C-alpha atoms as a printed R data frame, in Angstrom:
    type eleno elety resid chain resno      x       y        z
1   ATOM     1    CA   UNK     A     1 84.282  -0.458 -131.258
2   ATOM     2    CA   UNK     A     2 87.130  -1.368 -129.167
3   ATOM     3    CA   UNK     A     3 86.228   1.606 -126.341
4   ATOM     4    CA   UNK     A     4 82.806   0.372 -126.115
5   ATOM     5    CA   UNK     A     5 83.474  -3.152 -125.837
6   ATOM     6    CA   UNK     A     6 83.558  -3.569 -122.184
7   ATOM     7    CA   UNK     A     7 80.777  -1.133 -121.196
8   ATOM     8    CA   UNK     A     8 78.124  -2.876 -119.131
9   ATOM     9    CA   UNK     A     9 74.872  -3.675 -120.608
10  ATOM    10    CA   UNK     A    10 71.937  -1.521 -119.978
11  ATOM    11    CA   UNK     A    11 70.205  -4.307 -119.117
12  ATOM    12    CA   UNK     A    12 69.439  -6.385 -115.674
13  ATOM    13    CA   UNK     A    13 70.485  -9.392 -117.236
14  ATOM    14    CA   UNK     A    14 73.296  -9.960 -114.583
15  ATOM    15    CA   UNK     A    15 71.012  -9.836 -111.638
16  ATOM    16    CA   UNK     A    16 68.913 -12.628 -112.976
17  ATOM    17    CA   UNK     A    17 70.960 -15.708 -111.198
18  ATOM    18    CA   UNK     A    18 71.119 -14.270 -107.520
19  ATOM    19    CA   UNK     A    19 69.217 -15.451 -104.323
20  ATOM    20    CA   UNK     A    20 68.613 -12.157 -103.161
21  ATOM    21    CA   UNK     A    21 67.437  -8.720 -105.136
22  ATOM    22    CA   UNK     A    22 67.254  -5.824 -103.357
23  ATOM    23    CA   UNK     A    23 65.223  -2.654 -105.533
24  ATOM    24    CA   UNK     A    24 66.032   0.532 -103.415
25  ATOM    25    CA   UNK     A    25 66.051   4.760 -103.811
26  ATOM    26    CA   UNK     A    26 64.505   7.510 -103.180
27  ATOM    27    CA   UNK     A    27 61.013   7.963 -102.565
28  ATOM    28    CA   UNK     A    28 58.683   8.063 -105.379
29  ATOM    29    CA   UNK     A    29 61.241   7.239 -108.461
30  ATOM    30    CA   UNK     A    30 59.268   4.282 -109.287
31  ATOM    31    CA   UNK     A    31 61.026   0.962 -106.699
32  ATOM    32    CA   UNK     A    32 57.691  -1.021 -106.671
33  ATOM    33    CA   UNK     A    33 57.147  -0.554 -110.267
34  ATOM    34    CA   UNK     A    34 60.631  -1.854 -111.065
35  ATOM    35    CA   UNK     A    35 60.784  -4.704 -108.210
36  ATOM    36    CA   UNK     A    36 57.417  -6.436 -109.466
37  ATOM    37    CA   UNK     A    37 58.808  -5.996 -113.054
38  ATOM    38    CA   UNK     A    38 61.956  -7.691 -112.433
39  ATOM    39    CA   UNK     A    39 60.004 -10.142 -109.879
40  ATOM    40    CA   UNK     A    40 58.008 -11.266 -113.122
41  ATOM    41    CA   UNK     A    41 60.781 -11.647 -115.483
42  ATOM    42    CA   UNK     A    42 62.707 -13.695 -113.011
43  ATOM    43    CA   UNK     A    43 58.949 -16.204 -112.511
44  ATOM    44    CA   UNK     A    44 59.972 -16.958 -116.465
45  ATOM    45    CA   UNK     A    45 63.644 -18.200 -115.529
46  ATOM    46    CA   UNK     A    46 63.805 -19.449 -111.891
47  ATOM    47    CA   UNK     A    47 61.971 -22.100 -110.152
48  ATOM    48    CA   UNK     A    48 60.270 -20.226 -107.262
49  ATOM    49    CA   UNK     A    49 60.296 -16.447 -106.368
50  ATOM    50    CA   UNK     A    50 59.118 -14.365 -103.772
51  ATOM    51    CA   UNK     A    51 58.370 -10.457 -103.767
52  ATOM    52    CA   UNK     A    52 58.489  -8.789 -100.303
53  ATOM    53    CA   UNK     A    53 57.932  -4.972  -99.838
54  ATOM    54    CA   UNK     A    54 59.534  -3.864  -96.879
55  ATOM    55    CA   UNK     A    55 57.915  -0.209  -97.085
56  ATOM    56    CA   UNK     A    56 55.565   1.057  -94.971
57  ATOM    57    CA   UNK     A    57 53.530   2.180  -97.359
58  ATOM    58    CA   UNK     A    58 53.014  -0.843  -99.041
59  ATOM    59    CA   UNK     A    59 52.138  -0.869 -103.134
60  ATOM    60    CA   UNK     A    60 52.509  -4.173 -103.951
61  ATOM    61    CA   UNK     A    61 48.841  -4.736 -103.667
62  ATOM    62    CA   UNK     A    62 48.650  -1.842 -106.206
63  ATOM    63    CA   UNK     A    63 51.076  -2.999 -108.706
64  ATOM    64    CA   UNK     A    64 49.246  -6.472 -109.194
65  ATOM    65    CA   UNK     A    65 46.067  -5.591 -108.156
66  ATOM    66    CA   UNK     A    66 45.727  -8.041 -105.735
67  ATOM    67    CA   UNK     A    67 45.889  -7.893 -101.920
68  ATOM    68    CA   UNK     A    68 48.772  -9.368  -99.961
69  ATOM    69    CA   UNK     A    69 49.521 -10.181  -96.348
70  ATOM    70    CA   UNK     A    70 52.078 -10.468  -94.203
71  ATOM    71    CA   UNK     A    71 52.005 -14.229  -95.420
72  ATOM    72    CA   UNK     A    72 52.888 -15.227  -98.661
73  ATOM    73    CA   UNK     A    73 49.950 -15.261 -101.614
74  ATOM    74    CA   UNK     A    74 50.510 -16.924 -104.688
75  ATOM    75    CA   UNK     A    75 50.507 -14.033 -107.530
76  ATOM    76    CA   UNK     A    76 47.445 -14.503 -109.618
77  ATOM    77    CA   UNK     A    77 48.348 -15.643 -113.263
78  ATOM    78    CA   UNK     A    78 51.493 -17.325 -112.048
79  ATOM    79    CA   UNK     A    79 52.410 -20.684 -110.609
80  ATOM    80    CA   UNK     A    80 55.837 -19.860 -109.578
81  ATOM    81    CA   UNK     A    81 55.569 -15.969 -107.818
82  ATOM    82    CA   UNK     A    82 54.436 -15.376 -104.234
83  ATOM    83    CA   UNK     A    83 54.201 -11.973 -103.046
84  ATOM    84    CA   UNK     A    84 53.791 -10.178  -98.895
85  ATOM    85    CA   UNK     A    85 53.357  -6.904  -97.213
86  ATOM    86    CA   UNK     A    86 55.619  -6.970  -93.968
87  ATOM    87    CA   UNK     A    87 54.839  -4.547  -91.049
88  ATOM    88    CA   UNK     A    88 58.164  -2.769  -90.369
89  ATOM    89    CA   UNK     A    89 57.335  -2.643  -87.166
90  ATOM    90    CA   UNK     A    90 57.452  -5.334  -83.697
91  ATOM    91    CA   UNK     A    91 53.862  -7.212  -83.807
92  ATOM    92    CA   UNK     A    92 52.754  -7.044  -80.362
93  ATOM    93    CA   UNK     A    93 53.146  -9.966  -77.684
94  ATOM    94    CA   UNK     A    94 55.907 -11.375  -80.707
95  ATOM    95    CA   UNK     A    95 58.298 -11.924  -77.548
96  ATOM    96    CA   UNK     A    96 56.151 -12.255  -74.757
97  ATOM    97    CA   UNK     A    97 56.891 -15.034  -72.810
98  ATOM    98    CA   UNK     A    98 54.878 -16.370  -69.236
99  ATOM    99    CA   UNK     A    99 54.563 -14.139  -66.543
100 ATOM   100    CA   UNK     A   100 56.712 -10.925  -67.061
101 ATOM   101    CA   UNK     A   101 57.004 -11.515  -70.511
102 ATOM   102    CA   UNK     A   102 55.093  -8.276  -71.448
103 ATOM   103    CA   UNK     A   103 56.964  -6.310  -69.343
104 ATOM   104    CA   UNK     A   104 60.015  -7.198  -70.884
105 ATOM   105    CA   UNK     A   105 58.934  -6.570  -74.328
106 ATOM   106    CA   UNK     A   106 58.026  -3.421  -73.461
107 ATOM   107    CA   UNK     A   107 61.863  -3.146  -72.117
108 ATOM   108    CA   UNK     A   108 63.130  -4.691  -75.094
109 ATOM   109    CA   UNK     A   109 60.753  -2.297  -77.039
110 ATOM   110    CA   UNK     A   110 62.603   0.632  -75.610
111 ATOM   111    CA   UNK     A   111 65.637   0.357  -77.327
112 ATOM   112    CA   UNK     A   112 65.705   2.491  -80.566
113 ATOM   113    CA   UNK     A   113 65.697   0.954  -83.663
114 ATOM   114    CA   UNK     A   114 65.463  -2.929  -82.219
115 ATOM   115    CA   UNK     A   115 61.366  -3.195  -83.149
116 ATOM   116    CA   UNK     A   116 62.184  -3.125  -86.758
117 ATOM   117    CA   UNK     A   117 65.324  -5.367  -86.407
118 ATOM   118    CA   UNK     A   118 63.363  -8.062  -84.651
119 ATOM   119    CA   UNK     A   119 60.657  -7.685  -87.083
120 ATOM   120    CA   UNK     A   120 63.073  -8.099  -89.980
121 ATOM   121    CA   UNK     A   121 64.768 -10.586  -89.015
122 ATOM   122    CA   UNK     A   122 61.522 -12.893  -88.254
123 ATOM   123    CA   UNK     A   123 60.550 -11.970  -91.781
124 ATOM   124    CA   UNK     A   124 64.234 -13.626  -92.234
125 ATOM   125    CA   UNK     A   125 63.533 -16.607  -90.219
126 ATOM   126    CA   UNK     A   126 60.565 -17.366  -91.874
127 ATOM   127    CA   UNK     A   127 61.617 -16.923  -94.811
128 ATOM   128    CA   UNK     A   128 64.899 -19.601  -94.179
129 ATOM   129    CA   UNK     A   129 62.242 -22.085  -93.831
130 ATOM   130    CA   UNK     A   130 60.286 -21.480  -96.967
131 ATOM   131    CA   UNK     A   131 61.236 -22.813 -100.591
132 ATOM   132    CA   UNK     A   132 62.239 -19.862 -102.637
133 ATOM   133    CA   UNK     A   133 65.354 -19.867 -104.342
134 ATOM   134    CA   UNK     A   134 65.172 -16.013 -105.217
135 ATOM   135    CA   UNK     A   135 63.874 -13.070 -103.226
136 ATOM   136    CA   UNK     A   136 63.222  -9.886 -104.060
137 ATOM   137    CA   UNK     A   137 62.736  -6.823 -101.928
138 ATOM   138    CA   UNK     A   138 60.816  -4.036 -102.235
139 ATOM   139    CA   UNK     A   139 62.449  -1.836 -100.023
140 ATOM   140    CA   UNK     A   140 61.578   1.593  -98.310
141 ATOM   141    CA   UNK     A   141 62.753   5.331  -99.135
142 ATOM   142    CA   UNK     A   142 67.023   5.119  -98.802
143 ATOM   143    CA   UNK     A   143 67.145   6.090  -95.149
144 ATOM   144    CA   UNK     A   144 64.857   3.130  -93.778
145 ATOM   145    CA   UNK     A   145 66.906   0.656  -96.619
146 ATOM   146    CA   UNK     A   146 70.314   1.457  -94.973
147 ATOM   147    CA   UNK     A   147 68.588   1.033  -91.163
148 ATOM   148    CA   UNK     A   148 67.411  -2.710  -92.575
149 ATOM   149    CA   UNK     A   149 71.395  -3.016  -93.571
150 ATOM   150    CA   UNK     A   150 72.549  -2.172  -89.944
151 ATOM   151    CA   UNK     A   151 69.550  -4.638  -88.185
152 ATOM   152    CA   UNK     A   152 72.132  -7.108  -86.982
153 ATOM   153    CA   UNK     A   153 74.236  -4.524  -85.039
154 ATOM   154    CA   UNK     A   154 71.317  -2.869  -83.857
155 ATOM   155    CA   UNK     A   155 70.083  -6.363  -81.915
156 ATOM   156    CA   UNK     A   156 73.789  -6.856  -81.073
157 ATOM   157    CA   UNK     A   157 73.593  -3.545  -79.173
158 ATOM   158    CA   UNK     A   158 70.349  -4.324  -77.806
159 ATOM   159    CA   UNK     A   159 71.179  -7.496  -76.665
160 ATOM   160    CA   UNK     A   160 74.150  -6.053  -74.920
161 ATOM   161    CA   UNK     A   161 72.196  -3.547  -73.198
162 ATOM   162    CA   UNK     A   162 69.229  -5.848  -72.256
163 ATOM   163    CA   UNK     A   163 72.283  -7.536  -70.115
164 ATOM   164    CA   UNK     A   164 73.512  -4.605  -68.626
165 ATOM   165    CA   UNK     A   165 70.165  -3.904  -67.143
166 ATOM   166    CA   UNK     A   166 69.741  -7.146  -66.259
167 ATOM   167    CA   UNK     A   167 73.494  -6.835  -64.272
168 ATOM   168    CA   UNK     A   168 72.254  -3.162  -62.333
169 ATOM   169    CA   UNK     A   169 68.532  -4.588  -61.660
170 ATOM   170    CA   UNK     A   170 69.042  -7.773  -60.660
171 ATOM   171    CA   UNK     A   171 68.431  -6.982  -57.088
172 ATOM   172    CA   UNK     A   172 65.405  -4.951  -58.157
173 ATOM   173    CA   UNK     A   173 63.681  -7.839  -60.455
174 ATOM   174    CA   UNK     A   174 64.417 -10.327  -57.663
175 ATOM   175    CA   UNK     A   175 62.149  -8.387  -55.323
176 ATOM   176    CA   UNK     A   176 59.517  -6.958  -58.057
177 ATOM   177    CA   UNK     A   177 59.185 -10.974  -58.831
178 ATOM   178    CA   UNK     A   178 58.698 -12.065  -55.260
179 ATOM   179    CA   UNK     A   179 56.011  -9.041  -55.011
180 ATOM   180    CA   UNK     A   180 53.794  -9.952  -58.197
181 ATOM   181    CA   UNK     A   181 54.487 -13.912  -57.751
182 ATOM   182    CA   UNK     A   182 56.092 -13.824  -61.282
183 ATOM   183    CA   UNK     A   183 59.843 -15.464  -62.115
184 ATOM   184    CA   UNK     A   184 61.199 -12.306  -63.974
185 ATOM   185    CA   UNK     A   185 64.331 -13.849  -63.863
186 ATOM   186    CA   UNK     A   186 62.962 -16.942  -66.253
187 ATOM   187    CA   UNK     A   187 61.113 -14.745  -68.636
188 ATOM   188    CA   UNK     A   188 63.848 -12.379  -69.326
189 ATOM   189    CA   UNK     A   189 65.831 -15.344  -69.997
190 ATOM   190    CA   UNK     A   190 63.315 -16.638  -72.461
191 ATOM   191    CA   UNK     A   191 63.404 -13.409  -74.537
192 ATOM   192    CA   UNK     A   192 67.363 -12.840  -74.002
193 ATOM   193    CA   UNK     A   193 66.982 -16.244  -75.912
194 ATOM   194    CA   UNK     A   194 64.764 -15.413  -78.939
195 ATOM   195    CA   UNK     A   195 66.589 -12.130  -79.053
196 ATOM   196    CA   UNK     A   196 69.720 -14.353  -79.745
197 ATOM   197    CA   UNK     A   197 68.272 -16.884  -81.810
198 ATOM   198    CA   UNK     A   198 66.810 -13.776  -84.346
199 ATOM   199    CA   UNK     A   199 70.303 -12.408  -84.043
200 ATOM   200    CA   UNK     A   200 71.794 -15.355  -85.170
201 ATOM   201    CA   UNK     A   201 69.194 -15.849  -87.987
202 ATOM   202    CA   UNK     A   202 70.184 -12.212  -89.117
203 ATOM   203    CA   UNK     A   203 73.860 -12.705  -89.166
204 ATOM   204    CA   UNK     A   204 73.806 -15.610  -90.903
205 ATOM   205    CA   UNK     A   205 71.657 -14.053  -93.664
206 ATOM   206    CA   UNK     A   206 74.269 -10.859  -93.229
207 ATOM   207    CA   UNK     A   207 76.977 -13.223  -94.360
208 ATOM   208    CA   UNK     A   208 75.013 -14.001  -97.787
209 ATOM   209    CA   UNK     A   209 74.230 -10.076  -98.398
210 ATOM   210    CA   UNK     A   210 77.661  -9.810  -98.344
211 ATOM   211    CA   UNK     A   211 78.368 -12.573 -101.167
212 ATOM   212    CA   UNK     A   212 78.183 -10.790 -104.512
213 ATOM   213    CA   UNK     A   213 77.114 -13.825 -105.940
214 ATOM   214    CA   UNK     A   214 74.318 -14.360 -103.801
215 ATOM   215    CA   UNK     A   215 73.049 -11.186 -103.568
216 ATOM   216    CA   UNK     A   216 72.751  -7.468 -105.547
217 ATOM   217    CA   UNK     A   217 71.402  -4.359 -105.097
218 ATOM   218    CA   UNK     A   218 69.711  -2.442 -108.169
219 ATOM   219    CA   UNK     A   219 69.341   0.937 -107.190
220 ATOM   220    CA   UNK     A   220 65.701   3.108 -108.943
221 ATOM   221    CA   UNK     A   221 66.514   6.916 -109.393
222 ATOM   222    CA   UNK     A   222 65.429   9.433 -111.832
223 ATOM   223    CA   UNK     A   223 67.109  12.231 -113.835
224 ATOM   224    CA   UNK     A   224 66.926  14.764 -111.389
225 ATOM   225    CA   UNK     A   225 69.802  15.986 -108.848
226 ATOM   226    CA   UNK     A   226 67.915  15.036 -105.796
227 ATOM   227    CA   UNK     A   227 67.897  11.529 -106.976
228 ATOM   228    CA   UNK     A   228 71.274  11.636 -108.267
229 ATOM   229    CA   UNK     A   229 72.844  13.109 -104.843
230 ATOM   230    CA   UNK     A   230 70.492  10.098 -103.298
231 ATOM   231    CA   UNK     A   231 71.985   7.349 -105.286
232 ATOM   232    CA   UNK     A   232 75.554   7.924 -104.799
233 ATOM   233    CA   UNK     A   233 74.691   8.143 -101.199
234 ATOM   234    CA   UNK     A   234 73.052   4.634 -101.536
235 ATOM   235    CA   UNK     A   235 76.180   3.620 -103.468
236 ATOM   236    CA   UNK     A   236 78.915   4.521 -100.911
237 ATOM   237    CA   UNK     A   237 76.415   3.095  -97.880
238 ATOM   238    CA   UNK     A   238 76.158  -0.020  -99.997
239 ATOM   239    CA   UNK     A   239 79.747  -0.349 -100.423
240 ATOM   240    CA   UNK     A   240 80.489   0.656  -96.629
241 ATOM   241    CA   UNK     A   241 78.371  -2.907  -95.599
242 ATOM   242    CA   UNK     A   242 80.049  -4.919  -98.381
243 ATOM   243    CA   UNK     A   243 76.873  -5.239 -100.771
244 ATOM   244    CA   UNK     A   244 77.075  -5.926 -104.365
245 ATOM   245    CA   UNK     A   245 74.891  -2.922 -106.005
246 ATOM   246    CA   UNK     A   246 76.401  -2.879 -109.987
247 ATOM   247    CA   UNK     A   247 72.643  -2.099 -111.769
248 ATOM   248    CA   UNK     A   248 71.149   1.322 -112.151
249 ATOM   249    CA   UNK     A   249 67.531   1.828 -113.556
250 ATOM   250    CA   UNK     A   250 67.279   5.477 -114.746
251 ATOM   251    CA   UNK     A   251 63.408   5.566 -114.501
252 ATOM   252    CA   UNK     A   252 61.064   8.404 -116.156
253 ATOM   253    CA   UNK     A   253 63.486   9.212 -118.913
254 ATOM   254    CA   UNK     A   254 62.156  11.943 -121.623
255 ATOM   255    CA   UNK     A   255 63.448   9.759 -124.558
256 ATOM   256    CA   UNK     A   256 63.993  12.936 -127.326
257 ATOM   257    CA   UNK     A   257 63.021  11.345 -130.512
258 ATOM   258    CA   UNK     A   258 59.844  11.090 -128.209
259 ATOM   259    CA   UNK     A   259 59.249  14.848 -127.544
260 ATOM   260    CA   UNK     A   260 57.663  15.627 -130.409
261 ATOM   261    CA   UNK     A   261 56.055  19.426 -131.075
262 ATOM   262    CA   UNK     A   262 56.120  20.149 -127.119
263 ATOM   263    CA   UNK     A   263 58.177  22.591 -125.590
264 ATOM   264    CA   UNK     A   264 57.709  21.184 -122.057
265 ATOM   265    CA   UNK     A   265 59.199  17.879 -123.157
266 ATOM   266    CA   UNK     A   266 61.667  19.613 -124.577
267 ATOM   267    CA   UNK     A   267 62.993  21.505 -121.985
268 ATOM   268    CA   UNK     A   268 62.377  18.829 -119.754
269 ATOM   269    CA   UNK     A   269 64.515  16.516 -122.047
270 ATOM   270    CA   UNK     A   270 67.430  18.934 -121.932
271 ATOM   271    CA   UNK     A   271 67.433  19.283 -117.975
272 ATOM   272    CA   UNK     A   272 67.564  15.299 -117.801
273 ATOM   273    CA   UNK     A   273 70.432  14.657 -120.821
274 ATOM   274    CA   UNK     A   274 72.706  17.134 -117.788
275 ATOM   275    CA   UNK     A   275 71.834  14.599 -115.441
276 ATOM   276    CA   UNK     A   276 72.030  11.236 -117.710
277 ATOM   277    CA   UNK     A   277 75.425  12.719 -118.784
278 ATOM   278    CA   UNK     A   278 76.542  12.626 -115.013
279 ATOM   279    CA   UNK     A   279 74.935   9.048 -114.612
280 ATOM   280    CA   UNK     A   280 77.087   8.015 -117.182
281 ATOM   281    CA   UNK     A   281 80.089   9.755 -116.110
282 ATOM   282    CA   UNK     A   282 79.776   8.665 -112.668
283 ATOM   283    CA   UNK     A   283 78.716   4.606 -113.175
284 ATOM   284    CA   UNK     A   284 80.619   3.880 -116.288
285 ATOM   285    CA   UNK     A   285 81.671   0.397 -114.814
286 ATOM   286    CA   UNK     A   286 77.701  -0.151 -113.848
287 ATOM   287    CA   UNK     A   287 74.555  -1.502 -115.548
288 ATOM   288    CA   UNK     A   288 72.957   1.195 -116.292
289 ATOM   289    CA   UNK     A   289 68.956   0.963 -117.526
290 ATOM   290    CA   UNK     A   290 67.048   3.628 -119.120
291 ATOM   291    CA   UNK     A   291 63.379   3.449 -118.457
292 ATOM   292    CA   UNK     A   292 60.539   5.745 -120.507
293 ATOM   293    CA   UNK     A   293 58.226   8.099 -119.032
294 ATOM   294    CA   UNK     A   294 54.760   6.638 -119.490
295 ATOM   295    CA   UNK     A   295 51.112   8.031 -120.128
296 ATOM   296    CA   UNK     A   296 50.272   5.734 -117.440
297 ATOM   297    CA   UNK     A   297 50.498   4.353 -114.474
298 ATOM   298    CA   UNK     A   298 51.664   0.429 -114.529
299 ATOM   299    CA   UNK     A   299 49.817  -1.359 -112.584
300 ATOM   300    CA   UNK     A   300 48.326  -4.963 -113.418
301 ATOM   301    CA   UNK     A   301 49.798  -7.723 -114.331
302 ATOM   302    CA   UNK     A   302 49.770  -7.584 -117.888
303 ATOM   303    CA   UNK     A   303 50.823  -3.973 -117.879
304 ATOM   304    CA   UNK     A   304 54.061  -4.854 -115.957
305 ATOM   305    CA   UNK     A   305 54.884  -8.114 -118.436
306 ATOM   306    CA   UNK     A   306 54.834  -5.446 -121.213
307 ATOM   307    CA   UNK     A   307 57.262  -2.796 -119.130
308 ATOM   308    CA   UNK     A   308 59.674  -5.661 -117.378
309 ATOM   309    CA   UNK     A   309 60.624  -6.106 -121.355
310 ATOM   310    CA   UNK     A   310 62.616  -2.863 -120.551
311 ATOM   311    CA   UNK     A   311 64.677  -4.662 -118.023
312 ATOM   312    CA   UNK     A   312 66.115  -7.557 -120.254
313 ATOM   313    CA   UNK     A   313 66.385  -5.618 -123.268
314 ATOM   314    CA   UNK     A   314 67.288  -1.722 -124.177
315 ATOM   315    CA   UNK     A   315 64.002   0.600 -125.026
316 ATOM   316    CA   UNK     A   316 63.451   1.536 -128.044
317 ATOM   317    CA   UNK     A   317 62.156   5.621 -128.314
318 ATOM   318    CA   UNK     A   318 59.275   5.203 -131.218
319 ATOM   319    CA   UNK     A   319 59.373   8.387 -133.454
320 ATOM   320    CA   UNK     A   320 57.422  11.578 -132.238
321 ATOM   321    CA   UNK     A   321 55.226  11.237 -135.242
322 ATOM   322    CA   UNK     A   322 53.998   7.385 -133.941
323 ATOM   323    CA   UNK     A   323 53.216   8.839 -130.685
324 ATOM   324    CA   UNK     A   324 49.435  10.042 -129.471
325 ATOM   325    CA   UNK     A   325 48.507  12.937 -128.383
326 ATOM   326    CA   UNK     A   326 49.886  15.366 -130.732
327 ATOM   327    CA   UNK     A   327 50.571  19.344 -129.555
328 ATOM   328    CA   UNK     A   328 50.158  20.660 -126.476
329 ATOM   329    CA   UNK     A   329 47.064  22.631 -127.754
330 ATOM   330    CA   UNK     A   330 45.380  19.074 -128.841
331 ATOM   331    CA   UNK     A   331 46.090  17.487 -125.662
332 ATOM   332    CA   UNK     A   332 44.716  20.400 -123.581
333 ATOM   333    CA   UNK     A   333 41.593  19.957 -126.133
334 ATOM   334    CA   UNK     A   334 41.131  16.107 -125.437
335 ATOM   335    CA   UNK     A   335 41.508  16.772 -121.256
336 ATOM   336    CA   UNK     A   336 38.595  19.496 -121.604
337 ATOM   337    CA   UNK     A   337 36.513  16.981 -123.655
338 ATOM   338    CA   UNK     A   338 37.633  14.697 -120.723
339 ATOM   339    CA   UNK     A   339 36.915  16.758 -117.994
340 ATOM   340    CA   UNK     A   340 33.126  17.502 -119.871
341 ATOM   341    CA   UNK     A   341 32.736  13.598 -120.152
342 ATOM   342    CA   UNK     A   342 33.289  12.926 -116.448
343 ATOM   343    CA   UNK     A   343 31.016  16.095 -115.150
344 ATOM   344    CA   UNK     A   344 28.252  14.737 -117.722
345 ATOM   345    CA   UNK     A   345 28.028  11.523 -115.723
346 ATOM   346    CA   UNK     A   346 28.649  12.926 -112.120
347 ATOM   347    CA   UNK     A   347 25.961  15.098 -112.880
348 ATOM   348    CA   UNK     A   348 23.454  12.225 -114.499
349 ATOM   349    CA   UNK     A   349 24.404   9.924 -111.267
C-alpha cells in the first residue's frame, strides 16, 4: 500500500478550485465533450462559471443543445453556467478609428498571427469585466492552443513593427494625409493605442496562466500513438510557457471486463492496454482519468450530468454480461432491422 500511496487520483478533483481551465488535444479525442462535463460539475461547486470554445469549429452549441454567441448565454437548466462561441478571427472595423482608420487595420491586419491575438485578447478584456470566478476553455486542435499561448508576444512583435513602419513612412503618410484630407498620423496613433491597451490586458492575464494556482491545463487524448506523441508535445509546450497542466483524461477507453464475446473489442482492447501502459509510465506524477467508450454520442444536458460523474469519481467497467448488444452477429442483426425500419418510413414519407 505504501507504493501506491502517493499516486495521483484519477480524478479532476484538483482542478476544481482554479480561475482558469483550459481542456486541450488533438483533434477529435473528445475536448468539448470533456470541457462542458467538467464546466457542469464545477456550476455544482462554484459561484459563477463560464464555458468559452475557442475552436473554430465550434460544438458547444452541440454539446448542450442550445445555440451560443459570441456573448455570453445563460446555459439552460442552470442558474450559475454561461456559455460563448468566439470567432478566432479579427471582427472587421474592431480597430478602425476616424479617417484612416481602415487603412490601418488593414496594415495592422497584415501582420501574421496578430488577428487572432487581438481577437483573443478582447475576448480577455471582456471577460476582466464580467463576474465569473472560473473559466473554462474549450480550446482548438494543439497547434492553434499553443498559438493562443504565444498571443502576447505575437502583439508585442506587431506592435514593434507597426512602429517601425511608422519610423520609414512617416514622410510618406504625411503627404498621403495632406492628399486625401485625412490625419493618418492621429489614427495610427489611436490604434497604436488599443493595440497597447489589448497588449496590456493580455499580459496581465499571461501573468495568472502562469500561477499554478490560478490556472491548469487538462489535456483530452485517446489510446492511440498519434494522440500519445500529441500530448507529450502539449506537455513540454505547456511547460516551455510556465503553465500548470497535471490532469490527463484518457478518453474512449475499451474497458476489458466490457468486451464481452467480440473479437474487435478485443483486439482493440489489447492495442490500447500498450498505450495506457505508456500513459502510465510516462505521467506517473499526473492525474490521470480513464473515460469509457460510449454507444453514444453525449450531447444534452442531462447526458453530460450522467458522464461528468466520470470526472470526480473513477468508472466503474459493468460486466460484459450487463452490457446490450450481445455478439457481433446480434448486433449486425439489430442494425439490419434498423436499417429496414428507417427505409420503411423514407419510403412511406
Amino acid at each position: 500500500m505504501a507504493e501506491t500511496a502517493d499516486v495521483p487520483e484519477p480524478t479532476l478533483n484538483s482542478v476544481m478550485g482554479h480561475k482558469w481551465i483550459f481542456v486541450g488535444g488533438k483533434g477529435g479525442v473528445g475536448k468539448t465533450t470533456c470541457s462542458s462535463s467538467l464546466a457542469v460539475q464545477l456550476a455544482v461547486v462554484r459561484r459563477n462559471v463560464l464555458i468559452i470554445s475557442t475552436d473554430p469549429a465550434h460544438n458547444l452549441s452541440d454539446a448542450f443543445q442550445q445555440k451560443f454567441t459570441s456573448a455570453p448565454s445563460p446555459v439552460e437548466g442552470f442558474d450559475n453556467l454561461f456559455a460563448m462561441e468566439v470567432d478566432p478571427t479579427l471582427e472587421t472595423g474592431a480597430l478602425d478609428g476616424e479617417g484612416g482608420g481602415g487603412f490601418l487595420t488593414e496594415l495592422a491586419g497584415s501582420i501574421p498571427g496578430i488577428d487572432e491575438a487581438m481577437s483573443f485578447a478582447e475576448v480577455m478584456r471582456q471577460v476582466q469585466t464580467m463576474d465569473y470566478d472560473c473559466i473554462v476553455f474549450d480550446t482548438a486542435p494543439t497547434g492553434h492552443t499553443l498559438r493562443l499561448l504565444q498571443f502576447p508576444t505575437t502583439l508585442e512583435k506587431g506592435l514593434a513593427k507597426l512602429m517601425s513602419l511608422r519610423g520609414t513612412l512617416g514622410g510618406a503618410l504625411g503627404q498621403v494625409s495632406a492628399l486625401l484630407g485625412i490625419d493618418l498620423d492621429a489614427a495610427q496613433g489611436e490604434l497604436l493605442g488599443k493595440l497597447e491597451e489589448l497588449k496590456r490586458v493580455v499580459e496581465e492575464v499571461n501573468a495568472q496562466f502562469r500561477d499554478p494556482e490560478l490556472t491548469t491545463f487538462v489535456c483530452v487524448c485517446i489510446p492511440e500513438f498519434l494522440s500519445l506523441y500529441e500530448t507529450e508535445r502539449l506537455v513540454q509546450e505547456l511547460a516551455r510557457f510556465e503553465i500548470d497542466a497535471s490532469a490527463i483524461v484518457i478518453n474512449q477507453v475499451i474497458f476489458e471486463e466490457e468486451v464481452g464475446d467480440s473479437g474487435l473489442l478485443a483486439a482493440r482492447a489489447r492495442m490500447q492496454q500498450k498505450y495506457l501502459a505508456q500513459f502510465d509510465d510516462l505521467y506517473e506524477d499526473f492525474h490521470l482519468v480513464r473515460l469509457p467508450l460510449l454507444e453514444e454520442e453525449v450531447r444534452g444536458v442531462p447526458a453530460l450530468r450522467a458522464f461528468s460523474q466520470n470526472l470526480l469519481q473513477p468508472y466503474k467497467p459493468q460486466p460484459a454480461s450487463r452490457q446490450s448488444g450481445g455478439t457481433p452477429a446480434a448486433e449486425v442483426a439489430r442494425l439490419k432491422a434498423r436499417i429496414r425500419e428507417l427505409e420503411a418510413q423514407l419510403s412511406a414519407a
